[in-house]
Short mmCIF file of C-alpha atoms (C1' of nucleotides) in Angstrom, two decimals:
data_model
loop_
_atom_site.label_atom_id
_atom_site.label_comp_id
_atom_site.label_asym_id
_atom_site.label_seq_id
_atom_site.Cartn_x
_atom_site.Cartn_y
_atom_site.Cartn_z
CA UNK A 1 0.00 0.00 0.00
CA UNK A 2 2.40 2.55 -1.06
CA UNK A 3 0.23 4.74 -3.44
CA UNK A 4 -0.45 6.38 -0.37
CA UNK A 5 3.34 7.22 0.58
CA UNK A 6 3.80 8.23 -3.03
CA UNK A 7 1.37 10.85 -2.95
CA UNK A 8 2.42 11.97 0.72
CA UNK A 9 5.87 12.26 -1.27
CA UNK A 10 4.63 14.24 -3.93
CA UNK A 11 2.55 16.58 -1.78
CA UNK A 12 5.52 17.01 0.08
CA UNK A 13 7.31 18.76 -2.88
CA UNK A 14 4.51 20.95 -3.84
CA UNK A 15 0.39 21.18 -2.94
CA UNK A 16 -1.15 19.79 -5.38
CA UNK A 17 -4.55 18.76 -6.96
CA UNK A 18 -5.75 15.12 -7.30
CA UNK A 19 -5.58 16.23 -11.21
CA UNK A 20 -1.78 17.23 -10.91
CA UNK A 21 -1.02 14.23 -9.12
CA UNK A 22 -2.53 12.29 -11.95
CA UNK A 23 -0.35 14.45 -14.62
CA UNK A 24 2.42 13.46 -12.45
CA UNK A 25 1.74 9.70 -12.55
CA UNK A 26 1.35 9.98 -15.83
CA UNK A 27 4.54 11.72 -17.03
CA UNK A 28 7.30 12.52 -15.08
CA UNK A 29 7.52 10.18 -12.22
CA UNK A 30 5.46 7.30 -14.23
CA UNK A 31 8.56 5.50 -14.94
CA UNK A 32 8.49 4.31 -11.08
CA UNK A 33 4.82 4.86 -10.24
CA UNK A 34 1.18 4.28 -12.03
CA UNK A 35 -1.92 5.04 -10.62
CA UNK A 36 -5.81 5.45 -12.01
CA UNK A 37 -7.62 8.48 -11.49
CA UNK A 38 -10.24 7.03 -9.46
CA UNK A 39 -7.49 5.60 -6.67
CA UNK A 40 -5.71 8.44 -6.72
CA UNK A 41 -9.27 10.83 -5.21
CA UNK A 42 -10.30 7.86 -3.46
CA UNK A 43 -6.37 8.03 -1.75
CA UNK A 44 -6.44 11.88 -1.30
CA UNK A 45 -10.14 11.74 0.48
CA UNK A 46 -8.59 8.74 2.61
CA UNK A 47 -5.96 11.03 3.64
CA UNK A 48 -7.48 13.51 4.49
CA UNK A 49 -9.65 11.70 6.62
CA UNK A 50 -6.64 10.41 8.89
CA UNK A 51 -5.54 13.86 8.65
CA UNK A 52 -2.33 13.48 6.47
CA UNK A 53 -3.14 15.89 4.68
CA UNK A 54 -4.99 19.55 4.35
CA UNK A 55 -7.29 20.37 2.32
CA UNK A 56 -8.21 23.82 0.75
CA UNK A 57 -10.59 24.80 -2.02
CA UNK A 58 -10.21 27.03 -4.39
CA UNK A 59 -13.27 28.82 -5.68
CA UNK A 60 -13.27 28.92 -9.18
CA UNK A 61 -15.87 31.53 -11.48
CA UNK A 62 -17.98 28.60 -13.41
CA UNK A 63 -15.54 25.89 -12.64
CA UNK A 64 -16.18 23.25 -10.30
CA UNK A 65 -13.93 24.27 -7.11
CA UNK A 66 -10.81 23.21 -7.21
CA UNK A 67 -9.38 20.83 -4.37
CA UNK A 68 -5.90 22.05 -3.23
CA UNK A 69 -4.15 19.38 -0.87
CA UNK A 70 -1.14 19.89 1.00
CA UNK A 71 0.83 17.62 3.92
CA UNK A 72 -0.20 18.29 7.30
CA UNK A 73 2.41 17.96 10.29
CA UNK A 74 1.23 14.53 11.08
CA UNK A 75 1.26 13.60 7.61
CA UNK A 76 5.08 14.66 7.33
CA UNK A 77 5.13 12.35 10.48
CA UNK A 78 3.70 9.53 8.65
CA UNK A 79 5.72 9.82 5.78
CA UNK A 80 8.99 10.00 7.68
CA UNK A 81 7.98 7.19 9.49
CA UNK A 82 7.39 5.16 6.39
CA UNK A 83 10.61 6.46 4.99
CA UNK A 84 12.96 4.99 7.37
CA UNK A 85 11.19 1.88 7.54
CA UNK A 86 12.64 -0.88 5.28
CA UNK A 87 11.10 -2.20 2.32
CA UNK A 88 10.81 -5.27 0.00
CA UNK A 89 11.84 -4.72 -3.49
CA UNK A 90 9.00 -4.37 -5.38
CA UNK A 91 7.27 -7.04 -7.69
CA UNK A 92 7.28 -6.38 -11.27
CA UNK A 93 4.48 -7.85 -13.00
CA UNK A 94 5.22 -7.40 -17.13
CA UNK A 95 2.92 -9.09 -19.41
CA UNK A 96 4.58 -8.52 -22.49
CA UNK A 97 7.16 -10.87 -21.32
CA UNK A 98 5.10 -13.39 -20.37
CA UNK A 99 3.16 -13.26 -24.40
CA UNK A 100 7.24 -13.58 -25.18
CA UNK A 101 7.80 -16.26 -23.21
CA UNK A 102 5.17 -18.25 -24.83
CA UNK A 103 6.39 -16.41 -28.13
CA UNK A 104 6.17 -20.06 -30.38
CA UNK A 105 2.54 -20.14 -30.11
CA UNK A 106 2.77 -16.44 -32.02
CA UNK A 107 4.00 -15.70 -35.72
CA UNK A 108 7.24 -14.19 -36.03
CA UNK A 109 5.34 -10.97 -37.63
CA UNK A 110 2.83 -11.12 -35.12
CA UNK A 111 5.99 -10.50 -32.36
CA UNK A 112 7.82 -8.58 -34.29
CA UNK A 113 4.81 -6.01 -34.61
CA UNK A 114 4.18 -5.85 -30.90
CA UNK A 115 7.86 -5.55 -30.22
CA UNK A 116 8.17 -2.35 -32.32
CA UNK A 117 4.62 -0.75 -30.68
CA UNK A 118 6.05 -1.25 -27.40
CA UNK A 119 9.51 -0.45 -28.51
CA UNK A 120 8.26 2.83 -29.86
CA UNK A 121 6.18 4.00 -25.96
CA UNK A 122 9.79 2.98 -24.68
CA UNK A 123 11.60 5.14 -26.70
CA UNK A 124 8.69 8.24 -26.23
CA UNK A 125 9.17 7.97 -23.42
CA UNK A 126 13.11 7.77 -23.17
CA UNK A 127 12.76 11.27 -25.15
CA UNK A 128 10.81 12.60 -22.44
CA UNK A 129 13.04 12.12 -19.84
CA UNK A 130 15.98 13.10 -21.54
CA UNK A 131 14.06 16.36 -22.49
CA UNK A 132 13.46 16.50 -18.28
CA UNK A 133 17.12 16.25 -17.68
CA UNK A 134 17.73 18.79 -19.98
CA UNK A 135 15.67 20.92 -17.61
CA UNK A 136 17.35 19.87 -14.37
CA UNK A 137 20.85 20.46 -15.71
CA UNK A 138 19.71 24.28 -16.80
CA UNK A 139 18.50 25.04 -13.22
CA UNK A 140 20.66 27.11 -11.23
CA UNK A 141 22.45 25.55 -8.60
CA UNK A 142 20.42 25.82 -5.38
CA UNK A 143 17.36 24.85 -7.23
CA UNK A 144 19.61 21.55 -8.64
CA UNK A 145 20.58 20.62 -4.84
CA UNK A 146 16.67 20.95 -4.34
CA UNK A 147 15.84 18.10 -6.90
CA UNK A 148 18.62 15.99 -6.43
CA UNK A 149 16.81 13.04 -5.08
CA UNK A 150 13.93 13.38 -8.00
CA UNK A 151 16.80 13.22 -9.92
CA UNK A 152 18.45 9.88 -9.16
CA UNK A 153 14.97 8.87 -9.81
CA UNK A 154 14.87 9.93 -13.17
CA UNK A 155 18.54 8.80 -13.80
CA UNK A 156 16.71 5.40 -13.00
CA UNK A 157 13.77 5.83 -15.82
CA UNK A 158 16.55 7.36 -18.21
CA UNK A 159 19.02 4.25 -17.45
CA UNK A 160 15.97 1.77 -17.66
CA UNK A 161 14.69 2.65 -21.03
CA UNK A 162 18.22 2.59 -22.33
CA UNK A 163 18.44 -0.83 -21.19
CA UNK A 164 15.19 -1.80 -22.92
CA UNK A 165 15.74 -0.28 -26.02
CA UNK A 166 19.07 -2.13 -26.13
CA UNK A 167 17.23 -5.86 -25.09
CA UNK A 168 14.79 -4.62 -27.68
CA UNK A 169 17.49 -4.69 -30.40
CA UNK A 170 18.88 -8.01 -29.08
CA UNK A 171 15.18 -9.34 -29.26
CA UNK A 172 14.55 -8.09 -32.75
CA UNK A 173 17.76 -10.30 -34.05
CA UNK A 174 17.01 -13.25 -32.24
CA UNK A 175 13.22 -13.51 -33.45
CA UNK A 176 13.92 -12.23 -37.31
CA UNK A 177 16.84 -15.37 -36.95
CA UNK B 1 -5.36 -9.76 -15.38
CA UNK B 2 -2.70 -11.85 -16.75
CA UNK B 3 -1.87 -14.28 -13.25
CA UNK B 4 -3.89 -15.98 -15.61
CA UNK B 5 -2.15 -15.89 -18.74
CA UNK B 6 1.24 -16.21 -16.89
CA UNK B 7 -0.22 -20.08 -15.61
CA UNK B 8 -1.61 -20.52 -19.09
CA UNK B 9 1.80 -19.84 -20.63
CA UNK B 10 3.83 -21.90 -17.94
CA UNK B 11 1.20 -25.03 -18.54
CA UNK B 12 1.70 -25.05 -21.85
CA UNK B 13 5.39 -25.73 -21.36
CA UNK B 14 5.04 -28.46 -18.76
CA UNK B 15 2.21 -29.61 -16.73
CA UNK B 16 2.92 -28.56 -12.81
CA UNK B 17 1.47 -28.51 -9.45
CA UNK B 18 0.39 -25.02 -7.71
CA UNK B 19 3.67 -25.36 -5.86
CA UNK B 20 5.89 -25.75 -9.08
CA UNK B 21 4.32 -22.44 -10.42
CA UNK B 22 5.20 -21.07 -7.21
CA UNK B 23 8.75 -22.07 -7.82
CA UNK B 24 9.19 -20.36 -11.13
CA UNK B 25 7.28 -17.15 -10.34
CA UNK B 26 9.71 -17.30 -7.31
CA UNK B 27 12.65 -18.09 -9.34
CA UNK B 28 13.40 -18.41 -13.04
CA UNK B 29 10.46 -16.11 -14.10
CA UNK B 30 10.10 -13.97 -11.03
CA UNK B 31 11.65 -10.97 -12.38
CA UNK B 32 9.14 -10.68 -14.57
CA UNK B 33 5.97 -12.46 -12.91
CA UNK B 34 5.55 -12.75 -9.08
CA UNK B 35 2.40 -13.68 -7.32
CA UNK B 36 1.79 -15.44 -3.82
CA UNK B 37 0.98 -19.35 -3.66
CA UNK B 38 -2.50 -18.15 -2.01
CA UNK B 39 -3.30 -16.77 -5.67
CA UNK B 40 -1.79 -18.92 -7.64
CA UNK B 41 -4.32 -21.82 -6.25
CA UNK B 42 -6.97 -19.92 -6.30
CA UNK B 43 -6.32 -18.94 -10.45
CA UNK B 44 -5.82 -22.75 -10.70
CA UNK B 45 -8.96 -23.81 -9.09
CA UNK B 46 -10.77 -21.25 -11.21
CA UNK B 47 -9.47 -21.90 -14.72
CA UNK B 48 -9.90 -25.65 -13.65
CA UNK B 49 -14.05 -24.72 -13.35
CA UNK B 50 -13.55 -22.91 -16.34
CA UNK B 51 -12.21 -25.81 -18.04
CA UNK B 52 -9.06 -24.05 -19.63
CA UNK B 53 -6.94 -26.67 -17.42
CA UNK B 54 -6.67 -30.40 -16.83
CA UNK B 55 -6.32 -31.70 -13.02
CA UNK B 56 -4.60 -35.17 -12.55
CA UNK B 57 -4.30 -35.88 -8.93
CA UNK B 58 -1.24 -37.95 -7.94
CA UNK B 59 -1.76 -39.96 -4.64
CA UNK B 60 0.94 -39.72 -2.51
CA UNK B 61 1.69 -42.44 0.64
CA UNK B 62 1.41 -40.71 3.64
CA UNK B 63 1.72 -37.20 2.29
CA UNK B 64 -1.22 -35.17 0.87
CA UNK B 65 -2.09 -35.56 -2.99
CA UNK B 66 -0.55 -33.60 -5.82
CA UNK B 67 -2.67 -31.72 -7.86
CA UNK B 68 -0.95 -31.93 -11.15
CA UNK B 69 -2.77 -29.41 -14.09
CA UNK B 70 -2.23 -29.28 -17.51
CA UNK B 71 -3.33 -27.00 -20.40
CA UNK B 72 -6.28 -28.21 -22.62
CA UNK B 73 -7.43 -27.32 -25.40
CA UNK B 74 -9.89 -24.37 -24.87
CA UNK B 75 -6.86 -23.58 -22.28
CA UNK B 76 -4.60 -23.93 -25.21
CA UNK B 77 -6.99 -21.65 -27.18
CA UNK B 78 -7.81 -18.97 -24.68
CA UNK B 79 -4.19 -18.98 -24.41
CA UNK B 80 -4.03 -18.42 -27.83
CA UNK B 81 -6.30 -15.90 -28.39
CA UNK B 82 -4.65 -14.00 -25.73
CA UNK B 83 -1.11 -13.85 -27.11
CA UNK B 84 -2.44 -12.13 -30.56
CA UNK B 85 -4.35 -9.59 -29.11
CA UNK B 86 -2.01 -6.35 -27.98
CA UNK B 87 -1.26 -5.18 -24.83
CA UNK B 88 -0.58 -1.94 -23.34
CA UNK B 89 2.82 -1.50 -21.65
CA UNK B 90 2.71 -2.76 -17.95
CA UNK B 91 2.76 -0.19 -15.10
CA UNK B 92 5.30 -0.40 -12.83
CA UNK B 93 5.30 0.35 -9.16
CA UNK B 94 8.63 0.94 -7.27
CA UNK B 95 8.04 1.89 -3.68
CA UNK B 96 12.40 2.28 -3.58
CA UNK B 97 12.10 5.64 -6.26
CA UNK B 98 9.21 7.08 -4.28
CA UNK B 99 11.77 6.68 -0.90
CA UNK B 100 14.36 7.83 -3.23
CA UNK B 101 12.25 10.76 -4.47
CA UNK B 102 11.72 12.09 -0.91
CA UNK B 103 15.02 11.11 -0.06
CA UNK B 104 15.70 14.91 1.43
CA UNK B 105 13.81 13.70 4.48
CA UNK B 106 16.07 10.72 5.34
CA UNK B 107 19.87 11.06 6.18
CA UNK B 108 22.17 9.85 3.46
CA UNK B 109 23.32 6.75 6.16
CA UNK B 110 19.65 5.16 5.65
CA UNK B 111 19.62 5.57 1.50
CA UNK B 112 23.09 4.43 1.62
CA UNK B 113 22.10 2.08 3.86
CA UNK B 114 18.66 0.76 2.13
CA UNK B 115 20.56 1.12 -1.56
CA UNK B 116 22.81 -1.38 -0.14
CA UNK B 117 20.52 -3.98 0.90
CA UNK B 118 18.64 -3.59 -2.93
CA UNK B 119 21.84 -3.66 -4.21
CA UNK B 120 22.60 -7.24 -2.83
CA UNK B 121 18.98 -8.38 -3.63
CA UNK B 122 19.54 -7.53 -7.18
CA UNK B 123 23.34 -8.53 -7.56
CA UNK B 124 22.20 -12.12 -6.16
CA UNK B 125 19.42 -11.91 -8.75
CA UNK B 126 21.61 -11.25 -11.35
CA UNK B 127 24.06 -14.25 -10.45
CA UNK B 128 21.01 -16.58 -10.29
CA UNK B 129 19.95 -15.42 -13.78
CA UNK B 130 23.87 -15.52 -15.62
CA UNK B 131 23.89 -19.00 -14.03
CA UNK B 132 20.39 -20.01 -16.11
CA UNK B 133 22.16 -18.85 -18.88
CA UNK B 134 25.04 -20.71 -18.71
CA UNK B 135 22.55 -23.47 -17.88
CA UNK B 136 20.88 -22.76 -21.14
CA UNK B 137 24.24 -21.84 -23.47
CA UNK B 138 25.02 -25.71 -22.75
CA UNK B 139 21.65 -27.37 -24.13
CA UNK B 140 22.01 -28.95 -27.03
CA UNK B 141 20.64 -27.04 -30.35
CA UNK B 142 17.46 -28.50 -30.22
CA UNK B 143 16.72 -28.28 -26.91
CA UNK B 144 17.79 -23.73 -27.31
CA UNK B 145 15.40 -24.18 -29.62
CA UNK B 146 12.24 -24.60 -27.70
CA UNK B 147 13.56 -22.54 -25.51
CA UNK B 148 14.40 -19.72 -27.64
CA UNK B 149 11.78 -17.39 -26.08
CA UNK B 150 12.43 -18.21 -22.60
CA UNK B 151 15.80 -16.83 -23.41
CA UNK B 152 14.84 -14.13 -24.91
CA UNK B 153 13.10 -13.00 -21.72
CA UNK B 154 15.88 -14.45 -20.06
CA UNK B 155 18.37 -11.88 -21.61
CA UNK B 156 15.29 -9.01 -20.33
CA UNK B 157 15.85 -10.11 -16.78
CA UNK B 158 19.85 -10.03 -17.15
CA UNK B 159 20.06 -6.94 -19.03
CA UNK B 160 17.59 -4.94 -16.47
CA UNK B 161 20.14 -6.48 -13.48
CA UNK B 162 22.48 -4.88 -15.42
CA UNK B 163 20.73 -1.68 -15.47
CA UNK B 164 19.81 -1.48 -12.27
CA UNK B 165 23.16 -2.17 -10.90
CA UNK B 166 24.56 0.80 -13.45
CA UNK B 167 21.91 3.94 -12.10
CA UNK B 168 22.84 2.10 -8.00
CA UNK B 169 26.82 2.75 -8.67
CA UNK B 170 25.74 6.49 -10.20
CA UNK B 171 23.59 6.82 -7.03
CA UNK B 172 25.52 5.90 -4.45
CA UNK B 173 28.06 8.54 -5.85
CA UNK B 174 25.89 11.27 -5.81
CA UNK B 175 24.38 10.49 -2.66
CA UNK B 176 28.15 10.34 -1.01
CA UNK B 177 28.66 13.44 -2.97
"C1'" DG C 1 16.69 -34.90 19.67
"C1'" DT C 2 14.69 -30.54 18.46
"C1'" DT C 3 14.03 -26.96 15.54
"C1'" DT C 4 13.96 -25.05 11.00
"C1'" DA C 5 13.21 -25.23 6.14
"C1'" DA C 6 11.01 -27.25 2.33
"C1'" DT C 7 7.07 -29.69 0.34
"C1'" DA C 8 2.14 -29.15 -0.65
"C1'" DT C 9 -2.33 -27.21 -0.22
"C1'" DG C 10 -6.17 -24.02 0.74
"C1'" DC C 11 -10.07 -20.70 3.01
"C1'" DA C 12 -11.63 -16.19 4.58
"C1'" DA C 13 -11.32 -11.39 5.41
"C1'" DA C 14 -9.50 -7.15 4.20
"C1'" DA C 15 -7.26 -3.99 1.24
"C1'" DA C 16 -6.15 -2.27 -3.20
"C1'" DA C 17 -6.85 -1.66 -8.03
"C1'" DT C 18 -9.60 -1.75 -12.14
"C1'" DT C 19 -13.67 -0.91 -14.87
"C1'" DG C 20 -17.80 1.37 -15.81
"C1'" DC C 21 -20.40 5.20 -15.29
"C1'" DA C 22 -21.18 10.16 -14.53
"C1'" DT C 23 -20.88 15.37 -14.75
"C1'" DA C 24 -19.39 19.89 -16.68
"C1'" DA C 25 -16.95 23.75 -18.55
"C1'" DA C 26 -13.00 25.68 -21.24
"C1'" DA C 27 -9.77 25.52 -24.89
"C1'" DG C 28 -8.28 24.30 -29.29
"C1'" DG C 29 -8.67 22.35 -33.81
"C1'" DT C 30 -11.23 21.87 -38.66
"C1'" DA D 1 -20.52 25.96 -35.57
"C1'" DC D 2 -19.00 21.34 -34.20
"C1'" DC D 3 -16.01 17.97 -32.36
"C1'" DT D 4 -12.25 16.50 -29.52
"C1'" DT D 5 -9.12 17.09 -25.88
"C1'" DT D 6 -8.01 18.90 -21.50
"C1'" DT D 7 -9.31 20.33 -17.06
"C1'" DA D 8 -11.45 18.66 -12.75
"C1'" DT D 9 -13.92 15.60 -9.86
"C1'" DG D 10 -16.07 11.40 -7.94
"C1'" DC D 11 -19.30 6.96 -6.81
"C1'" DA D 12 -20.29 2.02 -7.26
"C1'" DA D 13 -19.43 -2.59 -8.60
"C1'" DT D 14 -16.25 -5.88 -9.65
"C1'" DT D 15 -11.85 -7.99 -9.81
"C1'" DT D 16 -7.36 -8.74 -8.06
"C1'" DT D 17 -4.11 -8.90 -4.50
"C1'" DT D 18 -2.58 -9.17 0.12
"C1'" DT D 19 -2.64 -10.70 4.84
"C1'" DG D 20 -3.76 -13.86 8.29
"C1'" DC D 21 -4.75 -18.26 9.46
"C1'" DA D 22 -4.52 -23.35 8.97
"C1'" DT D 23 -2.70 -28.20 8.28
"C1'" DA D 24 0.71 -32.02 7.77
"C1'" DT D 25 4.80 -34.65 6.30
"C1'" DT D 26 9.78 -35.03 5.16
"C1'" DA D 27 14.49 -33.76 5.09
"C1'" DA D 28 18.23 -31.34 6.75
"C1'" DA D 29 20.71 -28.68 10.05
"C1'" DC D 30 22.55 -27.87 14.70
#
DNA sequence: GTTTAATATGCAAAAAATTGCATAAAAGGT
DNA sequence: ACCTTTTATGCAATTTTTTGCATATTAAAC
């Protein structure tokens, strides 16, 4: 149950909205963490429930309000807590290598074809990380020190697609053999 | 939902018991499947009702009976029908990056400390993978042949243990730094 | 000799995640 | 003008996963 710690995390960096959370999941720190709409308002109302976090609305002229959340002191509690506590590594669960692994059952083209879709999300979104290191490295200094954790993160995501795109390759020979 | 798909695919190569599926998602396949044994009989009992597996029970003196399941043919089929339809990319949830990515609220002794630990996890990982390998490099050529695919995702789980061991010496540097 | 690990299975309750449905306004494209 | 995407939120039902409990034998370690 760590959706929860990842969005304490996140609201620790900045206040945010169940939508930017969302964006978040879905671009920059998606490479590490995934998470549906739905779970993550269902999360934030959970939260603030226990009192993690605040919650502050923002009137908005038409608009529905918007719902500004931010990490309360016991929150920050929680989350430290949770930080120095060991953890497991996680399990990966990756379905594409499991349609692989029973790859004879498939036609060559048939593999082939999916290896190239995926191949192609990989290397999207490769490009967009590199494009957000390209950001980090033009921040001044103090504001670099800031992210520098975020950072080893997304040396992880830049690292990891590298190292797909270059099985890919080695998995493109071997099936076209 | 692919627990199921994952059995499917692992029947299909040999028939097994619950506990030999256990094995491999805790072994050979499990960095790219894992799933508890509580969930792995349950997907067996319910693809046995829904007749996409076999179930030959083996009587055992003295110790309880094994339940051995194989794929059959609407199994096969399902199976089948599965591997030619596309997926989307799998999600991946790593509760490490989101520690990582607050990292600024732990001392640099616990990440060092905690990076360590993964790093063993995933160095012993690796070993266990090269030594499948080598395991496989020494089959004869018809045998690599059936299990070309296998390998392929084989070379996946090496080449990520690779990766991950990469971004962990870059992180421990700037950590220390 | 006793304890621990491995073999071998499973139910039940709780938690987490997915899927389906639902609303509503603004902004941008054709 | 119309259509699609983006912004912004959420409930309800279902499915999947996890956690806790439960049993019983064999083999190995100490």
């Amino acid at each position: 149950m760590s959706l929860k710690h990842a969005i304490l995390v996140l609201l620790d960096e900045e206040p945010s909205t169940g939508y930017d959370l969302m964006r978040k999941f879905k671009g920059s720190v998606g490479y590490f963490w995934n998470a549906k709409h739905q779970q993550v308002y269902l999360q934030l109302k959970k939260l603030n429930e226990d009192g993690l976090i605040h919650l502050a609305i923002q009137a908005q002229s038409g608009k529905p309000d918007k719902k500004i959340y931010s990490l309360s002191a016991p929150g920050k509690q929680a989350l430290c807590n949770w930080l120095s506590t060991p953890i497991e590594p996680s399990k990966t669960n990756d379905a594409f290598l499991v349609k692989l692994y029973g790859g004879h059952l498939s036609s060559k083209e048939e593999l082939l074809a999916e290896l190239a879709r995926h191949r192609a999300t990989h290397t999207k979104t490769l490009d967009y990380l590199l494009g957000l290191e390209q950001s980090y490295r033009q921040l001044p200094a103090h504001q670099k020190d800031k992210y520098q954790y975020p950072y080893l993160t997304l040396r992880k995501g830049i690292i990891g697609e590298h190292a797909w795109l270059e099985w890919a390759d080695e998995a493109k020979k071997e099936i076209k053999k």
